[in-house]
Amino acid sequence: MINFSAITSSTHSYNFHTHTQFCDGHATIQEFVEEAVNRQFKHLGFTPHGPLNVESPCNMSRADVVPFVNEVRRMQAIHASAIHIYAGMEMDFLNTRQFTELTQSTMAAQLDYRIGSVHFIPAFDDTDQYIDIDGRFERFKPKMSLYFHGDIEAVVKSYFNQQMLMVETGGFDIIGHFDKIGLNASLYSTGIDQQPWYDRLVINLLEAILDHGYIIEINTKAWQQHNRFFPNQKYFPLLKKYNAPIIVNSDAHYPALIDSGRPEALQLLKLC
Ligand SMILES: [Zn+2]
Ligand SMILES: [Zn+2]
């Protein structure tokens, strides 16, 4: 297991959430490594969206897991003197059975670490479909009437319920962007994330995360466009108060964005 707290307390020159052409990223592992080395990063972790049995163009295939790890190891050997490179995975939680199976079926690949993330919730009907609610708002909005009867409060509650089940299931090291639904939900219904019931969902989840000892990702992907971190910066003082283990990741899909929003988040954390 990587000693994340030793890394994050000794340097800010890292990113442990990166997507390449092995899933929905837009560059090769080599291109990301070159960018990171140019920026004098000391640690770079790759986290393709893990294989899923539901239709999803964003996720890697099962056949690609071992070639992905091999390519990371090959790059590590070439760049060993400049940077530490790690093979991780961003694992989607659909349900306890699927998540446990995914953890077990990828064990042989000897990943260095895993991020657990929720991007899907079950449709509000009896079709057993899981709907991606993580994408851009233009894609999210029509799904509200198609799959969720327009009930945004129920969508938010279902999302946090999925997170809670994932936390209880385990099999990962870092919890990814744990209140990301807050962005699409507040674009759909302004101020929904300011409601007391919403806050309680976040805080209950945060306490469960801490009880289980996961590292909390502060995800900076939306900072440039939406001035919002995941978790929302309004929770930073609480993270500090709880002395939560934190890692600041850009969730980059392009090499140029490898550090996007990270200096701002790190600066804000320092001021809390
Ligand atoms: Zn994600
Ligand atoms: Zn990601």
PDB file of C-alpha atoms and ligand atoms in Angstrom:
ATOM      1  CA  MET A   1       0.000   0.000   0.000  1.00  0.00           C
ATOM      2  CA  ILE A   2       1.290   3.423  -0.895  1.00  0.00           C
ATOM      3  CA  ASN A   3       2.021   5.653   2.101  1.00  0.00           C
ATOM      4  CA  PHE A   4      -0.209   8.498   0.943  1.00  0.00           C
ATOM      5  CA  SER A   5       0.113  10.545   4.122  1.00  0.00           C
ATOM      6  CA  ALA A   6       3.928  10.506   3.853  1.00  0.00           C
ATOM      7  CA  ILE A   7       3.643  11.699   0.240  1.00  0.00           C
ATOM      8  CA  THR A   8       1.031  14.409   0.769  1.00  0.00           C
ATOM      9  CA  SER A   9       2.819  15.790   3.829  1.00  0.00           C
ATOM     10  CA  SER A  10       6.151  16.019   2.010  1.00  0.00           C
ATOM     11  CA  THR A  11       5.181  17.429  -1.400  1.00  0.00           C
ATOM     12  CA  HIS A  12       2.398  19.062  -3.408  1.00  0.00           C
ATOM     13  CA  SER A  13       3.903  17.779  -6.668  1.00  0.00           C
ATOM     14  CA  TYR A  14       1.620  14.795  -7.182  1.00  0.00           C
ATOM     15  CA  ASN A  15      -1.601  13.726  -8.813  1.00  0.00           C
ATOM     16  CA  PHE A  16      -3.277  10.392  -8.113  1.00  0.00           C
ATOM     17  CA  HIS A  17      -6.342  10.673 -10.367  1.00  0.00           C
ATOM     18  CA  THR A  18      -5.553  10.602 -14.098  1.00  0.00           C
ATOM     19  CA  HIS A  19      -7.445   9.230 -17.124  1.00  0.00           C
ATOM     20  CA  THR A  20      -5.746   8.175 -20.365  1.00  0.00           C
ATOM     21  CA  GLN A  21      -6.857   6.544 -23.606  1.00  0.00           C
ATOM     22  CA  PHE A  22      -7.292   3.303 -21.641  1.00  0.00           C
ATOM     23  CA  CYS A  23     -10.695   4.811 -20.744  1.00  0.00           C
ATOM     24  CA  ASP A  24     -12.137   8.250 -21.576  1.00  0.00           C
ATOM     25  CA  GLY A  25      -8.922  10.277 -21.290  1.00  0.00           C
ATOM     26  CA  HIS A  26      -7.467  12.077 -24.285  1.00  0.00           C
ATOM     27  CA  ALA A  27      -3.760  11.182 -24.220  1.00  0.00           C
ATOM     28  CA  THR A  28      -1.436   8.251 -23.694  1.00  0.00           C
ATOM     29  CA  ILE A  29       0.249   7.292 -20.434  1.00  0.00           C
ATOM     30  CA  GLN A  30       3.545   8.410 -21.953  1.00  0.00           C
ATOM     31  CA  GLU A  31       2.169  11.875 -22.796  1.00  0.00           C
ATOM     32  CA  PHE A  32       0.938  12.342 -19.222  1.00  0.00           C
ATOM     33  CA  VAL A  33       4.260  11.165 -17.795  1.00  0.00           C
ATOM     34  CA  GLU A  34       6.181  13.604 -19.997  1.00  0.00           C
ATOM     35  CA  GLU A  35       3.921  16.468 -18.885  1.00  0.00           C
ATOM     36  CA  ALA A  36       4.341  15.500 -15.224  1.00  0.00           C
ATOM     37  CA  VAL A  37       8.122  15.236 -15.525  1.00  0.00           C
ATOM     38  CA  ASN A  38       8.241  18.641 -17.252  1.00  0.00           C
ATOM     39  CA  ARG A  39       6.324  20.102 -14.301  1.00  0.00           C
ATOM     40  CA  GLN A  40       8.669  18.339 -11.875  1.00  0.00           C
ATOM     41  CA  PHE A  41       5.905  16.242 -10.363  1.00  0.00           C
ATOM     42  CA  LYS A  42       7.256  13.579  -8.007  1.00  0.00           C
ATOM     43  CA  HIS A  43       4.258  11.184  -8.035  1.00  0.00           C
ATOM     44  CA  LEU A  44       1.737  10.360 -10.753  1.00  0.00           C
ATOM     45  CA  GLY A  45      -1.050   7.800 -10.393  1.00  0.00           C
ATOM     46  CA  PHE A  46      -3.193   6.522 -13.285  1.00  0.00           C
ATOM     47  CA  THR A  47      -6.824   5.592 -12.563  1.00  0.00           C
ATOM     48  CA  PRO A  48      -8.814   4.362 -15.571  1.00  0.00           C
ATOM     49  CA  HIS A  49     -12.524   3.819 -14.970  1.00  0.00           C
ATOM     50  CA  GLY A  50     -12.641   0.115 -14.147  1.00  0.00           C
ATOM     51  CA  PRO A  51     -14.501  -2.453 -16.253  1.00  0.00           C
ATOM     52  CA  LEU A  52     -18.285  -2.599 -15.905  1.00  0.00           C
ATOM     53  CA  ASN A  53     -20.958  -4.964 -17.100  1.00  0.00           C
ATOM     54  CA  VAL A  54     -23.322  -2.115 -18.018  1.00  0.00           C
ATOM     55  CA  GLU A  55     -23.079  -0.121 -21.222  1.00  0.00           C
ATOM     56  CA  SER A  56     -20.602   2.714 -20.624  1.00  0.00           C
ATOM     57  CA  PRO A  57     -18.275   4.293 -23.191  1.00  0.00           C
ATOM     58  CA  CYS A  58     -16.186   5.795 -20.366  1.00  0.00           C
ATOM     59  CA  ASN A  59     -15.005   2.519 -18.820  1.00  0.00           C
ATOM     60  CA  MET A  60     -12.046   0.332 -19.776  1.00  0.00           C
ATOM     61  CA  SER A  61     -12.506  -3.235 -20.982  1.00  0.00           C
ATOM     62  CA  ARG A  62     -11.537  -6.209 -18.824  1.00  0.00           C
ATOM     63  CA  ALA A  63      -9.009  -7.268 -21.457  1.00  0.00           C
ATOM     64  CA  ASP A  64      -7.181  -3.947 -21.063  1.00  0.00           C
ATOM     65  CA  VAL A  65      -6.491  -4.142 -17.315  1.00  0.00           C
ATOM     66  CA  VAL A  66      -3.237  -6.113 -17.551  1.00  0.00           C
ATOM     67  CA  PRO A  67      -1.890  -4.226 -20.630  1.00  0.00           C
ATOM     68  CA  PHE A  68      -2.625  -0.974 -18.742  1.00  0.00           C
ATOM     69  CA  VAL A  69      -0.620  -2.083 -15.697  1.00  0.00           C
ATOM     70  CA  ASN A  70       2.207  -3.310 -17.938  1.00  0.00           C
ATOM     71  CA  GLU A  71       2.398   0.067 -19.703  1.00  0.00           C
ATOM     72  CA  VAL A  72       2.551   1.900 -16.357  1.00  0.00           C
ATOM     73  CA  ARG A  73       5.370  -0.418 -15.187  1.00  0.00           C
ATOM     74  CA  ARG A  74       7.236   0.125 -18.479  1.00  0.00           C
ATOM     75  CA  MET A  75       7.012   3.913 -18.066  1.00  0.00           C
ATOM     76  CA  GLN A  76       8.097   3.638 -14.435  1.00  0.00           C
ATOM     77  CA  ALA A  77      11.261   1.760 -15.488  1.00  0.00           C
ATOM     78  CA  ILE A  78      12.121   4.427 -18.061  1.00  0.00           C
ATOM     79  CA  HIS A  79      11.476   7.432 -15.785  1.00  0.00           C
ATOM     80  CA  ALA A  80      12.486   5.969 -12.408  1.00  0.00           C
ATOM     81  CA  SER A  81      15.049   8.666 -11.681  1.00  0.00           C
ATOM     82  CA  ALA A  82      12.540  11.514 -12.181  1.00  0.00           C
ATOM     83  CA  ILE A  83       9.148  10.390 -10.907  1.00  0.00           C
ATOM     84  CA  HIS A  84       7.176   7.629  -9.158  1.00  0.00           C
ATOM     85  CA  ILE A  85       4.401   6.260 -11.339  1.00  0.00           C
ATOM     86  CA  TYR A  86       1.543   4.114 -10.034  1.00  0.00           C
ATOM     87  CA  ALA A  87      -1.128   1.882 -11.557  1.00  0.00           C
ATOM     88  CA  GLY A  88      -4.489   2.542  -9.893  1.00  0.00           C
ATOM     89  CA  MET A  89      -8.119   2.243 -10.849  1.00  0.00           C
ATOM     90  CA  GLU A  90     -11.227   4.376 -10.352  1.00  0.00           C
ATOM     91  CA  MET A  91     -13.807   1.765  -9.445  1.00  0.00           C
ATOM     92  CA  ASP A  92     -17.493   2.454 -10.060  1.00  0.00           C
ATOM     93  CA  PHE A  93     -19.900   1.408  -7.361  1.00  0.00           C
ATOM     94  CA  LEU A  94     -23.213   0.085  -8.715  1.00  0.00           C
ATOM     95  CA  ASN A  95     -24.068  -2.302  -5.901  1.00  0.00           C
ATOM     96  CA  THR A  96     -22.295  -4.379  -3.260  1.00  0.00           C
ATOM     97  CA  ARG A  97     -22.174  -7.544  -5.360  1.00  0.00           C
ATOM     98  CA  GLN A  98     -20.752  -5.824  -8.470  1.00  0.00           C
ATOM     99  CA  PHE A  99     -18.187  -3.843  -6.460  1.00  0.00           C
ATOM    100  CA  THR A 100     -16.928  -6.903  -4.572  1.00  0.00           C
ATOM    101  CA  GLU A 101     -16.685  -8.848  -7.844  1.00  0.00           C
ATOM    102  CA  LEU A 102     -14.757  -5.997  -9.477  1.00  0.00           C
ATOM    103  CA  THR A 103     -12.307  -5.849  -6.555  1.00  0.00           C
ATOM    104  CA  GLN A 104     -11.724  -9.600  -6.692  1.00  0.00           C
ATOM    105  CA  SER A 105     -11.511  -9.932 -10.465  1.00  0.00           C
ATOM    106  CA  THR A 106      -8.851  -7.210 -10.695  1.00  0.00           C
ATOM    107  CA  MET A 107      -6.777  -8.492  -7.775  1.00  0.00           C
ATOM    108  CA  ALA A 108      -4.377 -10.418 -10.028  1.00  0.00           C
ATOM    109  CA  ALA A 109      -3.416  -7.214 -11.860  1.00  0.00           C
ATOM    110  CA  GLN A 110      -1.679  -6.048  -8.650  1.00  0.00           C
ATOM    111  CA  LEU A 111      -2.846  -2.462  -8.779  1.00  0.00           C
ATOM    112  CA  ASP A 112      -1.028  -0.077  -6.450  1.00  0.00           C
ATOM    113  CA  TYR A 113      -4.220   1.570  -5.141  1.00  0.00           C
ATOM    114  CA  ARG A 114      -7.911   2.062  -5.855  1.00  0.00           C
ATOM    115  CA  ILE A 115     -10.289   5.019  -5.857  1.00  0.00           C
ATOM    116  CA  GLY A 116     -13.933   4.253  -5.087  1.00  0.00           C
ATOM    117  CA  SER A 117     -16.391   6.545  -6.887  1.00  0.00           C
ATOM    118  CA  VAL A 118     -20.105   6.777  -7.548  1.00  0.00           C
ATOM    119  CA  HIS A 119     -21.110   7.845 -11.056  1.00  0.00           C
ATOM    120  CA  PHE A 120     -24.291   5.768 -11.402  1.00  0.00           C
ATOM    121  CA  ILE A 121     -27.541   5.417  -9.477  1.00  0.00           C
ATOM    122  CA  PRO A 122     -30.420   2.995 -10.152  1.00  0.00           C
ATOM    123  CA  ALA A 123     -33.278   4.271 -12.331  1.00  0.00           C
ATOM    124  CA  PHE A 124     -36.526   4.920 -10.439  1.00  0.00           C
ATOM    125  CA  ASP A 125     -38.378   2.084 -12.175  1.00  0.00           C
ATOM    126  CA  ASP A 126     -38.194  -1.690 -12.199  1.00  0.00           C
ATOM    127  CA  THR A 127     -35.789  -2.027 -15.143  1.00  0.00           C
ATOM    128  CA  ASP A 128     -32.610  -2.624 -13.091  1.00  0.00           C
ATOM    129  CA  GLN A 129     -30.844   0.059 -15.121  1.00  0.00           C
ATOM    130  CA  TYR A 130     -28.004   2.114 -13.676  1.00  0.00           C
ATOM    131  CA  ILE A 131     -27.924   5.682 -14.957  1.00  0.00           C
ATOM    132  CA  ASP A 132     -24.770   7.782 -15.257  1.00  0.00           C
ATOM    133  CA  ILE A 133     -25.517  11.009 -13.357  1.00  0.00           C
ATOM    134  CA  ASP A 134     -21.911  12.215 -13.324  1.00  0.00           C
ATOM    135  CA  GLY A 135     -21.624  13.783 -16.795  1.00  0.00           C
ATOM    136  CA  ARG A 136     -22.167  17.327 -17.972  1.00  0.00           C
ATOM    137  CA  PHE A 137     -25.395  19.070 -16.992  1.00  0.00           C
ATOM    138  CA  GLU A 138     -26.683  19.034 -20.613  1.00  0.00           C
ATOM    139  CA  ARG A 139     -26.576  15.239 -20.476  1.00  0.00           C
ATOM    140  CA  PHE A 140     -27.857  15.020 -16.891  1.00  0.00           C
ATOM    141  CA  LYS A 141     -30.927  17.240 -17.320  1.00  0.00           C
ATOM    142  CA  PRO A 142     -32.969  15.081 -19.762  1.00  0.00           C
ATOM    143  CA  LYS A 143     -32.286  12.014 -17.606  1.00  0.00           C
ATOM    144  CA  MET A 144     -34.190  13.644 -14.735  1.00  0.00           C
ATOM    145  CA  SER A 145     -37.523  13.152 -16.510  1.00  0.00           C
ATOM    146  CA  LEU A 146     -36.515   9.998 -18.413  1.00  0.00           C
ATOM    147  CA  TYR A 147     -35.427   7.973 -15.370  1.00  0.00           C
ATOM    148  CA  PHE A 148     -36.117   9.889 -12.146  1.00  0.00           C
ATOM    149  CA  HIS A 149     -39.643  11.445 -12.428  1.00  0.00           C
ATOM    150  CA  GLY A 150     -37.989  14.882 -12.097  1.00  0.00           C
ATOM    151  CA  ASP A 151     -37.410  14.284  -8.380  1.00  0.00           C
ATOM    152  CA  ILE A 152     -34.016  15.844  -7.741  1.00  0.00           C
ATOM    153  CA  GLU A 153     -34.208  15.458  -3.966  1.00  0.00           C
ATOM    154  CA  ALA A 154     -34.664  11.696  -4.389  1.00  0.00           C
ATOM    155  CA  VAL A 155     -31.739  11.603  -6.853  1.00  0.00           C
ATOM    156  CA  VAL A 156     -29.467  13.325  -4.333  1.00  0.00           C
ATOM    157  CA  LYS A 157     -30.565  10.942  -1.579  1.00  0.00           C
ATOM    158  CA  SER A 158     -30.025   7.912  -3.819  1.00  0.00           C
ATOM    159  CA  TYR A 159     -26.542   9.190  -4.711  1.00  0.00           C
ATOM    160  CA  PHE A 160     -25.509   9.549  -1.059  1.00  0.00           C
ATOM    161  CA  ASN A 161     -27.059   6.170  -0.278  1.00  0.00           C
ATOM    162  CA  GLN A 162     -24.863   4.629  -2.999  1.00  0.00           C
ATOM    163  CA  GLN A 163     -21.799   6.278  -1.406  1.00  0.00           C
ATOM    164  CA  MET A 164     -22.742   4.941   2.017  1.00  0.00           C
ATOM    165  CA  LEU A 165     -23.102   1.399   0.631  1.00  0.00           C
ATOM    166  CA  MET A 166     -19.720   1.729  -1.094  1.00  0.00           C
ATOM    167  CA  VAL A 167     -18.073   2.897   2.142  1.00  0.00           C
ATOM    168  CA  GLU A 168     -19.521  -0.108   3.964  1.00  0.00           C
ATOM    169  CA  THR A 169     -18.510  -2.521   1.180  1.00  0.00           C
ATOM    170  CA  GLY A 170     -14.857  -1.411   1.092  1.00  0.00           C
ATOM    171  CA  GLY A 171     -12.075  -2.596  -1.206  1.00  0.00           C
ATOM    172  CA  PHE A 172     -10.586   0.803  -2.040  1.00  0.00           C
ATOM    173  CA  ASP A 173      -8.158   3.350  -0.543  1.00  0.00           C
ATOM    174  CA  ILE A 174      -9.407   6.786  -1.605  1.00  0.00           C
ATOM    175  CA  ILE A 175     -13.002   8.001  -1.904  1.00  0.00           C
ATOM    176  CA  GLY A 176     -13.323  10.033  -5.112  1.00  0.00           C
ATOM    177  CA  HIS A 177     -15.233  13.351  -5.400  1.00  0.00           C
ATOM    178  CA  PHE A 178     -17.736  12.320  -2.750  1.00  0.00           C
ATOM    179  CA  ASP A 179     -20.319  15.122  -3.166  1.00  0.00           C
ATOM    180  CA  LYS A 180     -20.083  15.534  -6.933  1.00  0.00           C
ATOM    181  CA  ILE A 181     -23.868  15.289  -7.399  1.00  0.00           C
ATOM    182  CA  GLY A 182     -23.990  18.739  -5.754  1.00  0.00           C
ATOM    183  CA  LEU A 183     -22.982  20.399  -9.025  1.00  0.00           C
ATOM    184  CA  ASN A 184     -25.633  18.896 -11.331  1.00  0.00           C
ATOM    185  CA  ALA A 185     -28.255  19.002  -8.562  1.00  0.00           C
ATOM    186  CA  SER A 186     -27.701  22.708  -7.890  1.00  0.00           C
ATOM    187  CA  LEU A 187     -27.744  23.506 -11.629  1.00  0.00           C
ATOM    188  CA  TYR A 188     -31.103  21.704 -11.806  1.00  0.00           C
ATOM    189  CA  SER A 189     -32.463  23.245  -8.610  1.00  0.00           C
ATOM    190  CA  THR A 190     -30.627  26.315  -7.370  1.00  0.00           C
ATOM    191  CA  GLY A 191     -29.740  26.229  -3.692  1.00  0.00           C
ATOM    192  CA  ILE A 192     -30.563  22.559  -3.153  1.00  0.00           C
ATOM    193  CA  ASP A 193     -27.059  22.020  -1.772  1.00  0.00           C
ATOM    194  CA  GLN A 194     -27.641  24.762   0.824  1.00  0.00           C
ATOM    195  CA  GLN A 195     -30.543  22.902   2.440  1.00  0.00           C
ATOM    196  CA  PRO A 196     -30.058  21.510   5.961  1.00  0.00           C
ATOM    197  CA  TRP A 197     -31.053  17.972   4.864  1.00  0.00           C
ATOM    198  CA  TYR A 198     -28.384  18.103   2.129  1.00  0.00           C
ATOM    199  CA  ASP A 199     -25.742  19.158   4.633  1.00  0.00           C
ATOM    200  CA  ARG A 200     -26.726  16.316   6.910  1.00  0.00           C
ATOM    201  CA  LEU A 201     -26.271  13.780   4.098  1.00  0.00           C
ATOM    202  CA  VAL A 202     -22.770  15.108   3.451  1.00  0.00           C
ATOM    203  CA  ILE A 203     -21.798  15.147   7.116  1.00  0.00           C
ATOM    204  CA  ASN A 204     -23.200  11.651   7.826  1.00  0.00           C
ATOM    205  CA  LEU A 205     -21.224  10.334   4.876  1.00  0.00           C
ATOM    206  CA  LEU A 206     -18.090  12.189   5.926  1.00  0.00           C
ATOM    207  CA  GLU A 207     -18.273  10.655   9.389  1.00  0.00           C
ATOM    208  CA  ALA A 208     -18.730   7.149   7.917  1.00  0.00           C
ATOM    209  CA  ILE A 209     -15.735   7.712   5.610  1.00  0.00           C
ATOM    210  CA  LEU A 210     -13.585   8.738   8.562  1.00  0.00           C
ATOM    211  CA  ASP A 211     -14.791   5.797  10.675  1.00  0.00           C
ATOM    212  CA  HIS A 212     -13.651   3.425   7.915  1.00  0.00           C
ATOM    213  CA  GLY A 213     -10.291   5.153   7.492  1.00  0.00           C
ATOM    214  CA  TYR A 214     -10.442   6.073   3.798  1.00  0.00           C
ATOM    215  CA  ILE A 215      -8.450   8.924   2.333  1.00  0.00           C
ATOM    216  CA  ILE A 216     -10.672  11.761   1.129  1.00  0.00           C
ATOM    217  CA  GLU A 217     -10.022  13.119  -2.320  1.00  0.00           C
ATOM    218  CA  ILE A 218     -10.431  16.807  -2.961  1.00  0.00           C
ATOM    219  CA  ASN A 219     -11.191  16.727  -6.658  1.00  0.00           C
ATOM    220  CA  THR A 220     -10.306  19.913  -8.555  1.00  0.00           C
ATOM    221  CA  LYS A 221     -11.642  18.989 -11.999  1.00  0.00           C
ATOM    222  CA  ALA A 222     -14.522  21.513 -12.021  1.00  0.00           C
ATOM    223  CA  TRP A 223     -12.697  24.414 -10.394  1.00  0.00           C
ATOM    224  CA  GLN A 224     -11.825  26.273 -13.595  1.00  0.00           C
ATOM    225  CA  GLN A 225     -15.364  26.121 -15.009  1.00  0.00           C
ATOM    226  CA  HIS A 226     -17.558  26.091 -11.911  1.00  0.00           C
ATOM    227  CA  ASN A 227     -15.468  27.405  -8.988  1.00  0.00           C
ATOM    228  CA  ARG A 228     -16.320  24.330  -7.040  1.00  0.00           C
ATOM    229  CA  PHE A 229     -14.277  21.539  -5.556  1.00  0.00           C
ATOM    230  CA  PHE A 230     -15.582  18.055  -4.657  1.00  0.00           C
ATOM    231  CA  PRO A 231     -16.138  18.032  -1.744  1.00  0.00           C
ATOM    232  CA  ASN A 232     -17.347  21.611  -1.831  1.00  0.00           C
ATOM    233  CA  GLN A 233     -14.868  24.064  -0.284  1.00  0.00           C
ATOM    234  CA  LYS A 234     -17.449  24.989   2.355  1.00  0.00           C
ATOM    235  CA  TYR A 235     -16.618  21.627   3.984  1.00  0.00           C
ATOM    236  CA  PHE A 236     -12.855  22.278   4.106  1.00  0.00           C
ATOM    237  CA  PRO A 237     -12.940  23.677   7.686  1.00  0.00           C
ATOM    238  CA  LEU A 238     -14.810  20.529   8.768  1.00  0.00           C
ATOM    239  CA  LEU A 239     -12.208  18.302   7.112  1.00  0.00           C
ATOM    240  CA  LYS A 240      -9.546  20.211   9.014  1.00  0.00           C
ATOM    241  CA  LYS A 241     -11.458  19.967  12.275  1.00  0.00           C
ATOM    242  CA  TYR A 242     -11.731  16.190  11.881  1.00  0.00           C
ATOM    243  CA  ASN A 243      -8.075  16.000  10.843  1.00  0.00           C
ATOM    244  CA  ALA A 244      -9.235  14.022   7.795  1.00  0.00           C
ATOM    245  CA  PRO A 245      -6.595  12.377   5.587  1.00  0.00           C
ATOM    246  CA  ILE A 246      -6.755  14.375   2.349  1.00  0.00           C
ATOM    247  CA  ILE A 247      -5.354  14.046  -1.143  1.00  0.00           C
ATOM    248  CA  VAL A 248      -5.781  16.767  -3.799  1.00  0.00           C
ATOM    249  CA  ASN A 249      -6.333  15.370  -7.304  1.00  0.00           C
ATOM    250  CA  SER A 250      -7.083  17.013 -10.650  1.00  0.00           C
ATOM    251  CA  ASP A 251      -8.942  14.056 -12.270  1.00  0.00           C
ATOM    252  CA  ALA A 252      -7.172  15.113 -15.474  1.00  0.00           C
ATOM    253  CA  HIS A 253      -8.322  13.767 -18.839  1.00  0.00           C
ATOM    254  CA  TYR A 254      -5.799  15.980 -20.717  1.00  0.00           C
ATOM    255  CA  PRO A 255      -2.076  16.363 -19.861  1.00  0.00           C
ATOM    256  CA  ALA A 256      -2.377  20.168 -19.863  1.00  0.00           C
ATOM    257  CA  LEU A 257      -4.915  19.935 -17.010  1.00  0.00           C
ATOM    258  CA  ILE A 258      -2.772  17.738 -14.780  1.00  0.00           C
ATOM    259  CA  ASP A 259      -2.441  20.473 -12.143  1.00  0.00           C
ATOM    260  CA  SER A 260      -5.692  22.324 -12.897  1.00  0.00           C
ATOM    261  CA  GLY A 261      -7.285  23.719  -9.719  1.00  0.00           C
ATOM    262  CA  ARG A 262      -4.788  22.000  -7.418  1.00  0.00           C
ATOM    263  CA  PRO A 263      -2.785  25.082  -6.342  1.00  0.00           C
ATOM    264  CA  GLU A 264      -6.070  26.874  -5.536  1.00  0.00           C
ATOM    265  CA  ALA A 265      -7.372  23.980  -3.426  1.00  0.00           C
ATOM    266  CA  LEU A 266      -4.059  23.572  -1.611  1.00  0.00           C
ATOM    267  CA  GLN A 267      -3.945  27.292  -0.868  1.00  0.00           C
ATOM    268  CA  LEU A 268      -7.518  27.311   0.440  1.00  0.00           C
ATOM    269  CA  LEU A 269      -6.815  24.296   2.666  1.00  0.00           C
ATOM    270  CA  LYS A 270      -3.821  26.085   4.115  1.00  0.00           C
ATOM    271  CA  LEU A 271      -6.006  29.056   5.074  1.00  0.00           C
ATOM    272  CA  CYS A 272      -8.671  26.941   6.807  1.00  0.00           C
TER     273      CYS A 272
HETATM  274 ZN    ZN B   1     -15.005  10.017 -11.200  1.00  0.00          ZN
HETATM  275 ZN    ZN B   2     -12.051  10.279 -12.676  1.00  0.00          ZN
END
